[in-house]
PDB file of C-alpha atoms in Angstrom:
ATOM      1  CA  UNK A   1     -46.515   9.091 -12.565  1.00 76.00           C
ATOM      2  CA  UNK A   2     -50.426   9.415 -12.251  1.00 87.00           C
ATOM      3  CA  UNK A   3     -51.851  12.759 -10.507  1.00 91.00           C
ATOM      4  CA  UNK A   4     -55.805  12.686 -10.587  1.00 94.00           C
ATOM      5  CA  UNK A   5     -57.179  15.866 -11.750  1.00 91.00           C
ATOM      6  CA  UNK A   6     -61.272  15.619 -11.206  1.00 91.00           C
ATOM      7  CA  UNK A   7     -63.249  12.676 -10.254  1.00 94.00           C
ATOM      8  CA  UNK A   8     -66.637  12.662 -11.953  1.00 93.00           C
ATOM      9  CA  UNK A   9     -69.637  10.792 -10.133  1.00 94.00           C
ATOM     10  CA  UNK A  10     -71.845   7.954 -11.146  1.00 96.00           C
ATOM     11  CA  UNK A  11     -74.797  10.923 -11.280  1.00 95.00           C
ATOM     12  CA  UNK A  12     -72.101  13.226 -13.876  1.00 90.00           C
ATOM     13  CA  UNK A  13     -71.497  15.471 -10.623  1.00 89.00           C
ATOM     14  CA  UNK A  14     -68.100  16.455  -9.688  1.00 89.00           C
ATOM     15  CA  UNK A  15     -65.673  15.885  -6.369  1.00 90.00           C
ATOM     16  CA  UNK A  16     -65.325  18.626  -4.371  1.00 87.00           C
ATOM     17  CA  UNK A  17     -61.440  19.753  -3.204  1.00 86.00           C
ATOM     18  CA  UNK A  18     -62.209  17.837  -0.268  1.00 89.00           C
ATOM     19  CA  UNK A  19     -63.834  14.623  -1.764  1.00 93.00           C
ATOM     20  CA  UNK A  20     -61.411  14.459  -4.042  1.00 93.00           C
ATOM     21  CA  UNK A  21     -58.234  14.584  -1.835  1.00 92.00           C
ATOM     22  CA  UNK A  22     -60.502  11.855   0.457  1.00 96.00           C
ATOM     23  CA  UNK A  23     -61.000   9.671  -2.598  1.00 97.00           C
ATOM     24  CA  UNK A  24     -57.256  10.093  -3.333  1.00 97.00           C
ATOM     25  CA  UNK A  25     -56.201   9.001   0.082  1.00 97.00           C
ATOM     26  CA  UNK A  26     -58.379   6.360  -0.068  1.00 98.00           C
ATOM     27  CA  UNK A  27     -57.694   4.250  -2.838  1.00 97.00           C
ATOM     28  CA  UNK A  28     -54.091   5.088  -2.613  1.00 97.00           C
ATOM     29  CA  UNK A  29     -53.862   7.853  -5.795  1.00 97.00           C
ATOM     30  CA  UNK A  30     -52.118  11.106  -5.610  1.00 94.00           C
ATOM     31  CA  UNK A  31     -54.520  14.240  -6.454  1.00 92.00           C
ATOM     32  CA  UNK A  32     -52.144  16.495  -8.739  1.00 89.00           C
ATOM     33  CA  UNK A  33     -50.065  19.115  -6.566  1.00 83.00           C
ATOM     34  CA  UNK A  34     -52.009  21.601  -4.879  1.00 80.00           C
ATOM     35  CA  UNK A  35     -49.946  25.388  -4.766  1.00 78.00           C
ATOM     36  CA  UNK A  36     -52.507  27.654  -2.949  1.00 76.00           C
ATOM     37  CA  UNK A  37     -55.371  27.546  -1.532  1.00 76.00           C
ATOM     38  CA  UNK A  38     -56.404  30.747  -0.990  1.00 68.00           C
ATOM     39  CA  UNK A  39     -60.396  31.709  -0.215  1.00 67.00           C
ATOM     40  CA  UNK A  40     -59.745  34.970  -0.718  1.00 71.00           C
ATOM     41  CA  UNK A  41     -58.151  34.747  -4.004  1.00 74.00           C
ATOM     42  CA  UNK A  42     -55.257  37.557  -3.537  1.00 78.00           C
ATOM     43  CA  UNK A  43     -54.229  38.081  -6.767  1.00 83.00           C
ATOM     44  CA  UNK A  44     -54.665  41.311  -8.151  1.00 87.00           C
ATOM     45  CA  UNK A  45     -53.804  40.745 -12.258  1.00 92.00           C
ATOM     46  CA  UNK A  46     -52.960  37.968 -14.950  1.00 92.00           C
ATOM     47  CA  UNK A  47     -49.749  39.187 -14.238  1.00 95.00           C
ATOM     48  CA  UNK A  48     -49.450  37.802 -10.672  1.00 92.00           C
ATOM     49  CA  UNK A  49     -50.933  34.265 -11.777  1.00 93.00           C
ATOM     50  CA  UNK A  50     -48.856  34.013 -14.989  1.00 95.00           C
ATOM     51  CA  UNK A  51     -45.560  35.210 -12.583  1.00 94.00           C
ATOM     52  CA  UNK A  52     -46.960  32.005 -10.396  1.00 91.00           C
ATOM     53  CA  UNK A  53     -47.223  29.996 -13.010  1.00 94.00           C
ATOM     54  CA  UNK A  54     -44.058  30.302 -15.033  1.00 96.00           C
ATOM     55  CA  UNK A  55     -42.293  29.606 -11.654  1.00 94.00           C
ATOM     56  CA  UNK A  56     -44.180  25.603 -11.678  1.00 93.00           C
ATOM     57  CA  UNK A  57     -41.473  22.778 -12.542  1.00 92.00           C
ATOM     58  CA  UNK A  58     -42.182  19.045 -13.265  1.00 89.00           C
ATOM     59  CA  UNK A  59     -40.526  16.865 -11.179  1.00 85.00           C
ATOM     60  CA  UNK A  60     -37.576  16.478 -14.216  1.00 91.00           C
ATOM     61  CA  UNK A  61     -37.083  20.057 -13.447  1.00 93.00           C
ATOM     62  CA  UNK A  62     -38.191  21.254 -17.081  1.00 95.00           C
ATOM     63  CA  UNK A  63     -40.920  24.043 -16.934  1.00 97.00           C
ATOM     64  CA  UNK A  64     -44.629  22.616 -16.606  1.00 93.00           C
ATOM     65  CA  UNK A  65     -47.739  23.315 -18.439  1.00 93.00           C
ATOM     66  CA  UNK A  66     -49.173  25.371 -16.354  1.00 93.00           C
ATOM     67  CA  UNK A  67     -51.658  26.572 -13.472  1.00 91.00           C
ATOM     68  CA  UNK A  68     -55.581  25.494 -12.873  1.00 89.00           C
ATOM     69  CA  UNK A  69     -57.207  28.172 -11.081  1.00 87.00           C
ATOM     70  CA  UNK A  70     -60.802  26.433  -9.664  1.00 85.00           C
ATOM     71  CA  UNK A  71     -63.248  26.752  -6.884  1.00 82.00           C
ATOM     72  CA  UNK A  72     -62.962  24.461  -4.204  1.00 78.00           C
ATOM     73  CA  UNK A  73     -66.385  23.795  -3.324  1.00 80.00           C
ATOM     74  CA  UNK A  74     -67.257  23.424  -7.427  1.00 78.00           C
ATOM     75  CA  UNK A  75     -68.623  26.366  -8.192  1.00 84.00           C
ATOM     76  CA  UNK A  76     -70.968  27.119 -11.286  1.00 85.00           C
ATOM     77  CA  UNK A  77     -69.846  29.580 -13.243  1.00 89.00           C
ATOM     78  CA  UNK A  78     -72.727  31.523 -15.524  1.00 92.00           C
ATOM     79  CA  UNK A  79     -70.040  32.910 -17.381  1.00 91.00           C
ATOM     80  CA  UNK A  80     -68.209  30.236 -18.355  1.00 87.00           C
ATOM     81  CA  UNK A  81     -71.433  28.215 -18.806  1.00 89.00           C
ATOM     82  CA  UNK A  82     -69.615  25.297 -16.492  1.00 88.00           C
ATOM     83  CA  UNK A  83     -68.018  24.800 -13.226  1.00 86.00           C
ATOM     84  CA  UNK A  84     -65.630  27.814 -12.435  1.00 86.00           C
ATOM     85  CA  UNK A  85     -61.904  26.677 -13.371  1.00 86.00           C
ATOM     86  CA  UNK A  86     -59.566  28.027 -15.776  1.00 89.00           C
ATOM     87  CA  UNK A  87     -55.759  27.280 -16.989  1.00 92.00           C
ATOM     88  CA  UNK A  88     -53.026  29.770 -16.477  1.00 94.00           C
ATOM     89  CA  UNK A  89     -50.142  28.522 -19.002  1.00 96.00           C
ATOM     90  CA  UNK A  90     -46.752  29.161 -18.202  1.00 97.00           C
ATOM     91  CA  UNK A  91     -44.887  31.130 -21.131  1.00 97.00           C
ATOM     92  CA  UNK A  92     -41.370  28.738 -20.062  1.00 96.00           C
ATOM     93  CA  UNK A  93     -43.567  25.574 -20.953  1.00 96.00           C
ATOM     94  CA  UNK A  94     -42.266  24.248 -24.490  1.00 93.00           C
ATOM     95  CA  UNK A  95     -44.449  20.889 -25.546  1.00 88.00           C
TER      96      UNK A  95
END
């Protein structure tokens, strides 16, 4: 099964959460599995986001990779020296 992840532009600019769950819709895709979307972000520690993501399944029921953690609205991130988004790997997930 195919879950679309980012959608890149003909001008290298990237979908928005929005644009990219319109684009989905569409041309008939499915944007991978959305958990939260919280504008607040409410998590106080790694701890919380690595407790959310050792609780993520694939759909065979075996533990998955992990968690993205991104802006929705694509944020820049000076830090990161690209668009604010980061991985949160589950410590269940064995490749």
């Amino acid at each position: 099964m195919l879950f679309v992840f980012d959608v890149m532009r003909d001008d290298r600019t990237y979908m928005n959460a929005r644009e990219l769950g319109d684009f989905c819709r569409d041309n008939g895709l499915k944007p991978v599995p959305l958990i939260d979307c919280n504008r607040d972000f409410a998590y106080e520690s790694w701890d919380d986001l690595i407790g959310v993501a050792s609780l993520m399944k694939n759909g065979n029921g075996k533990p998955a990779e992990g968690i993205v953690i991104r802006a929705t609205d694509g944020r820049w991130s000076t830090e990161l020296d690209k668009r604010l988004s980061f991985k949160i790997i589950n410590p269940n997930y064995k490749p």
